Amino acid sequence: MLAAVAESLADLPYFIATFGIVLLLFALGLAAHVALGARRDMRLMAEGNVAVAAGVTGAFVGFALPLAGAVGRSEALLDLLAWGGAGLLAQLLVVTLLRLMLSSVVVRMREGQVASGVLLGAIAGSVGILNAACMTY
């Protein structure tokens, strides 16, 4: 029985390394997102703005999805770094461009209009789904 447990846990170091890399990439992606314009959103969310919380939540999910796709796509830790980084860069680029194109929606979200925050969050999450799907072939 002890041998079966040891065999089951043989890949635990790889899991820990993979999870650590994904968490690091996730944190870097979120930090870049905040640096690229969501700093004010984080403050508004801390003040209780539900609309901004909906938008930020979608952005967080949108960053997690490509990383999940990278884990499924990668055969080694270096692959994970490369595909995870590529997925995050693509997500940052698209979400930043969309926020610029939909600046009036961003303003309404910051004013507390929940529908605008939900829309932006849904767009960010949807882009993340498409981003992750593009990593499989």
mmCIF file of C-alpha atoms in Angstrom:
data_model
loop_
_atom_site.group_PDB
_atom_site.id
_atom_site.type_symbol
_atom_site.label_atom_id
_atom_site.label_comp_id
_atom_site.label_asym_id
_atom_site.label_seq_id
_atom_site.Cartn_x
_atom_site.Cartn_y
_atom_site.Cartn_z
ATOM 1 C CA MET A 1 0.000 0.000 0.000
ATOM 2 C CA LEU A 2 2.831 2.390 0.837
ATOM 3 C CA ALA A 3 4.389 1.698 -2.563
ATOM 4 C CA ALA A 4 1.106 2.593 -4.278
ATOM 5 C CA VAL A 5 0.959 5.924 -2.417
ATOM 6 C CA ALA A 6 4.592 6.664 -3.290
ATOM 7 C CA GLU A 7 3.908 5.862 -6.937
ATOM 8 C CA SER A 8 0.833 8.101 -6.927
ATOM 9 C CA LEU A 9 2.878 10.974 -5.527
ATOM 10 C CA ALA A 10 5.832 10.521 -7.896
ATOM 11 C CA ASP A 11 4.669 13.436 -10.048
ATOM 12 C CA LEU A 12 4.064 15.754 -7.099
ATOM 13 C CA PRO A 13 7.271 17.781 -7.703
ATOM 14 C CA TYR A 14 6.182 18.391 -11.316
ATOM 15 C CA PHE A 15 2.731 19.472 -10.112
ATOM 16 C CA ILE A 16 4.302 21.872 -7.604
ATOM 17 C CA ALA A 17 6.606 23.341 -10.263
ATOM 18 C CA THR A 18 3.757 23.669 -12.772
ATOM 19 C CA PHE A 19 1.429 25.269 -10.247
ATOM 20 C CA GLY A 20 4.187 27.646 -9.111
ATOM 21 C CA ILE A 21 4.925 28.746 -12.671
ATOM 22 C CA VAL A 22 1.226 29.266 -13.408
ATOM 23 C CA LEU A 23 0.748 31.320 -10.234
ATOM 24 C CA LEU A 24 3.803 33.428 -11.073
ATOM 25 C CA LEU A 25 2.573 34.048 -14.631
ATOM 26 C CA PHE A 26 -0.919 34.821 -13.329
ATOM 27 C CA ALA A 27 0.466 37.364 -10.855
ATOM 28 C CA LEU A 28 2.631 38.947 -13.570
ATOM 29 C CA GLY A 29 -0.346 39.160 -15.918
ATOM 30 C CA LEU A 30 -2.526 40.804 -13.309
ATOM 31 C CA ALA A 31 0.247 43.221 -12.337
ATOM 32 C CA ALA A 32 0.687 44.177 -15.993
ATOM 33 C CA HIS A 33 -3.081 44.602 -16.372
ATOM 34 C CA VAL A 34 -3.174 46.931 -13.371
ATOM 35 C CA ALA A 35 -0.119 48.848 -14.616
ATOM 36 C CA LEU A 36 -1.713 49.271 -18.048
ATOM 37 C CA GLY A 37 -4.718 51.109 -16.702
ATOM 38 C CA ALA A 38 -6.664 49.119 -14.151
ATOM 39 C CA ARG A 39 -4.984 50.741 -11.131
ATOM 40 C CA ARG A 40 -7.944 53.087 -10.733
ATOM 41 C CA ASP A 41 -10.301 50.120 -11.079
ATOM 42 C CA MET A 42 -8.618 48.337 -8.176
ATOM 43 C CA ARG A 43 -9.134 51.416 -5.983
ATOM 44 C CA LEU A 44 -12.790 51.717 -7.030
ATOM 45 C CA MET A 45 -13.330 48.031 -6.363
ATOM 46 C CA ALA A 46 -11.825 48.405 -2.883
ATOM 47 C CA GLU A 47 -14.325 51.251 -2.320
ATOM 48 C CA GLY A 48 -17.196 48.877 -3.117
ATOM 49 C CA ASN A 49 -17.927 49.595 -6.787
ATOM 50 C CA VAL A 50 -19.769 46.427 -7.857
ATOM 51 C CA ALA A 51 -19.611 47.307 -11.550
ATOM 52 C CA VAL A 52 -15.829 47.491 -11.449
ATOM 53 C CA ALA A 53 -15.699 44.270 -9.427
ATOM 54 C CA ALA A 54 -17.632 42.514 -12.215
ATOM 55 C CA GLY A 55 -15.230 43.834 -14.844
ATOM 56 C CA VAL A 56 -12.128 42.962 -12.827
ATOM 57 C CA THR A 57 -13.480 39.482 -12.080
ATOM 58 C CA GLY A 58 -13.891 38.841 -15.801
ATOM 59 C CA ALA A 59 -10.357 40.059 -16.418
ATOM 60 C CA PHE A 60 -9.008 37.691 -13.749
ATOM 61 C CA VAL A 61 -10.857 34.740 -15.271
ATOM 62 C CA GLY A 62 -9.706 35.866 -18.704
ATOM 63 C CA PHE A 63 -6.095 35.635 -17.564
ATOM 64 C CA ALA A 64 -6.554 32.235 -15.933
ATOM 65 C CA LEU A 65 -8.064 30.555 -18.995
ATOM 66 C CA PRO A 66 -5.044 30.887 -21.328
ATOM 67 C CA LEU A 67 -2.812 29.673 -18.518
ATOM 68 C CA ALA A 68 -5.017 26.606 -18.120
ATOM 69 C CA GLY A 69 -4.740 26.079 -21.869
ATOM 70 C CA ALA A 70 -0.973 26.397 -21.659
ATOM 71 C CA VAL A 71 -0.835 23.726 -18.950
ATOM 72 C CA GLY A 72 -2.820 21.368 -21.170
ATOM 73 C CA ARG A 73 -0.696 22.189 -24.222
ATOM 74 C CA SER A 74 2.734 22.038 -22.627
ATOM 75 C CA GLU A 75 4.931 18.977 -22.540
ATOM 76 C CA ALA A 76 7.597 20.484 -20.301
ATOM 77 C CA LEU A 77 8.030 23.379 -17.904
ATOM 78 C CA LEU A 78 9.794 25.443 -20.577
ATOM 79 C CA ASP A 79 6.797 24.923 -22.880
ATOM 80 C CA LEU A 80 4.569 26.129 -20.082
ATOM 81 C CA LEU A 81 6.612 29.299 -19.673
ATOM 82 C CA ALA A 82 6.571 29.954 -23.418
ATOM 83 C CA TRP A 83 2.870 29.191 -24.039
ATOM 84 C CA GLY A 84 1.734 30.775 -20.783
ATOM 85 C CA GLY A 85 3.698 33.923 -21.550
ATOM 86 C CA ALA A 86 2.361 34.042 -25.107
ATOM 87 C CA GLY A 87 -1.195 33.560 -23.882
ATOM 88 C CA LEU A 88 -0.855 36.306 -21.294
ATOM 89 C CA LEU A 89 0.659 38.737 -23.790
ATOM 90 C CA ALA A 90 -2.165 38.064 -26.240
ATOM 91 C CA GLN A 91 -4.751 38.513 -23.470
ATOM 92 C CA LEU A 92 -3.169 41.772 -22.290
ATOM 93 C CA LEU A 93 -3.026 43.140 -25.810
ATOM 94 C CA VAL A 94 -6.620 42.315 -26.694
ATOM 95 C CA VAL A 95 -8.115 43.413 -23.368
ATOM 96 C CA THR A 96 -6.153 46.678 -23.425
ATOM 97 C CA LEU A 97 -7.246 47.409 -26.994
ATOM 98 C CA LEU A 98 -10.867 46.591 -26.193
ATOM 99 C CA ARG A 99 -10.826 48.862 -23.158
ATOM 100 C CA LEU A 100 -9.491 51.665 -25.357
ATOM 101 C CA MET A 101 -12.099 50.997 -28.049
ATOM 102 C CA LEU A 102 -14.896 50.786 -25.480
ATOM 103 C CA SER A 103 -13.732 53.709 -23.357
ATOM 104 C CA SER A 104 -17.286 54.992 -22.848
ATOM 105 C CA VAL A 105 -18.253 51.593 -21.406
ATOM 106 C CA VAL A 106 -15.216 51.742 -19.098
ATOM 107 C CA VAL A 107 -16.291 55.204 -17.908
ATOM 108 C CA ARG A 108 -19.844 53.981 -17.222
ATOM 109 C CA MET A 109 -18.456 50.968 -15.358
ATOM 110 C CA ARG A 110 -16.341 53.246 -13.185
ATOM 111 C CA GLU A 111 -19.448 55.342 -12.496
ATOM 112 C CA GLY A 112 -21.073 52.243 -11.054
ATOM 113 C CA GLN A 113 -23.235 51.011 -13.938
ATOM 114 C CA VAL A 114 -23.203 47.285 -13.273
ATOM 115 C CA ALA A 115 -24.290 46.329 -16.792
ATOM 116 C CA SER A 116 -21.137 47.951 -18.194
ATOM 117 C CA GLY A 117 -18.928 46.077 -15.746
ATOM 118 C CA VAL A 118 -20.637 42.780 -16.539
ATOM 119 C CA LEU A 119 -20.197 43.452 -20.268
ATOM 120 C CA LEU A 120 -16.473 44.183 -19.900
ATOM 121 C CA GLY A 121 -16.001 41.171 -17.652
ATOM 122 C CA ALA A 122 -17.821 38.927 -20.127
ATOM 123 C CA ILE A 123 -15.709 40.222 -22.995
ATOM 124 C CA ALA A 124 -12.475 39.591 -21.073
ATOM 125 C CA GLY A 125 -13.607 36.089 -20.121
ATOM 126 C CA SER A 126 -14.703 35.339 -23.694
ATOM 127 C CA VAL A 127 -11.385 36.492 -25.082
ATOM 128 C CA GLY A 128 -9.674 34.232 -22.556
ATOM 129 C CA ILE A 129 -11.730 31.247 -23.761
ATOM 130 C CA LEU A 130 -10.818 31.941 -27.382
ATOM 131 C CA ASN A 131 -7.197 32.507 -26.423
ATOM 132 C CA ALA A 132 -7.035 29.159 -24.602
ATOM 133 C CA ALA A 133 -8.791 27.375 -27.465
ATOM 134 C CA CYS A 134 -6.177 28.647 -29.921
ATOM 135 C CA MET A 135 -3.490 26.784 -27.984
ATOM 136 C CA THR A 136 -4.917 23.400 -28.959
ATOM 137 C CA TYR A 137 -4.305 21.867 -32.336
#
